[in-house]
Amino acid sequence: MKYNKPNTKPVPILITLAAAGISCVISILQEASFRQFVLRLLLTVVIFGIFGSLVRVFLDMGFKTDQKEEEKKAQEEAEKEAEEESEDSDDSSESQEEDNEEKE
């Protein structure tokens, strides 16, 4: 089973665009001057761009931890299967030896 990490690349962009849109709507409703409008928009884009990048970093760290856990589970399952196969082969070899002894 292969672990597929979700794509977190668009997260900062989406957060920034959402914040910029809200900032624009609020500035329009408040009838802000053009200079104030642009200043609010610029400040919003910078702050939420940084915030979005931090969110992406934390998401990537979380998914990396999940990936390690998935790999560990897969390895444990493979080891269990190998143990079961070796036990099965031991049991079958013992029964074959018993059959051979009975024939003799």
XYZ file of C-alpha atoms in Angstrom:
104
model
C 0.000 0.000 0.000
C 1.496 3.310 -1.084
C 0.894 6.513 0.878
C -0.233 9.464 -1.251
C 0.492 12.809 0.378
C -2.208 15.403 -0.299
C -1.216 18.408 -2.389
C -0.782 21.394 -0.054
C 0.691 23.754 -2.641
C -2.485 25.837 -3.206
C -3.218 26.353 0.515
C -1.350 29.695 0.935
C -2.821 31.043 -2.293
C -6.379 30.121 -1.317
C -6.035 31.625 2.169
C -4.547 34.832 0.741
C -7.218 35.169 -1.952
C -10.034 34.603 0.522
C -8.633 37.228 2.906
C -8.039 39.703 0.063
C -11.607 39.240 -1.171
C -13.029 39.852 2.284
C -10.796 42.901 2.687
C -12.024 44.306 -0.637
C -15.681 43.797 0.276
C -15.211 45.472 3.659
C -13.340 48.419 2.100
C -16.072 48.872 -0.524
C -18.829 48.736 2.096
C -16.992 51.329 4.194
C -16.487 53.511 1.095
C -12.738 53.760 1.750
C -10.576 56.069 -0.331
C -8.448 54.494 -3.075
C -5.250 54.935 -1.078
C -6.765 53.350 2.034
C -8.273 50.563 -0.098
C -4.907 49.656 -1.670
C -3.071 49.919 1.665
C -5.561 47.558 3.348
C -5.374 45.136 0.438
C -1.562 45.117 0.386
C -1.337 44.626 4.147
C -3.915 41.820 4.023
C -2.107 40.016 1.197
C 1.261 40.168 2.978
C -0.059 39.054 6.385
C -2.244 36.240 5.087
C 0.404 35.140 2.589
C 2.772 34.543 5.500
C -0.007 32.923 7.542
C -0.914 30.622 4.638
C 2.713 29.582 4.201
C 2.928 28.673 7.885
C -0.267 26.628 7.594
C 1.215 24.776 4.631
C 4.421 24.004 6.556
C 2.445 22.603 9.495
C 0.249 20.525 7.176
C 3.316 19.101 5.433
C 4.839 18.205 8.805
C 1.627 16.458 9.839
C 1.405 14.500 6.591
C 5.063 13.484 6.912
C 4.278 12.043 10.362
C 1.266 10.220 8.916
C 3.447 8.809 6.143
C 5.973 7.461 8.651
C 3.180 5.819 10.660
C 1.723 4.222 7.517
C 5.143 2.880 6.510
C 5.682 1.483 10.014
C 2.281 -0.281 9.941
C 3.009 -1.729 6.510
C 6.382 -3.017 7.704
C 4.799 -4.623 10.801
C 2.148 -6.299 8.633
C 4.826 -7.637 6.298
C 6.754 -9.046 9.267
C 3.613 -10.736 10.612
C 2.911 -12.294 7.227
C 6.488 -13.538 7.006
C 6.209 -15.079 10.485
C 2.933 -16.767 9.585
C 4.408 -18.183 6.388
C 7.432 -19.525 8.251
C 5.145 -21.118 10.875
C 3.047 -22.688 8.125
C 6.113 -24.075 6.394
C 7.417 -25.450 9.716
C 4.084 -27.184 10.367
C 3.972 -28.685 6.889
C 7.582 -29.905 7.077
C 6.883 -31.569 10.458
C 3.815 -33.340 9.090
C 5.822 -34.507 6.061
C 8.505 -35.933 8.376
C 5.835 -37.757 10.382
C 4.338 -39.182 7.182
C 7.775 -40.354 6.051
C 8.425 -42.043 9.419
C 5.059 -43.840 9.274
C 5.788 -45.138 5.782
C 9.109 -46.590 6.862
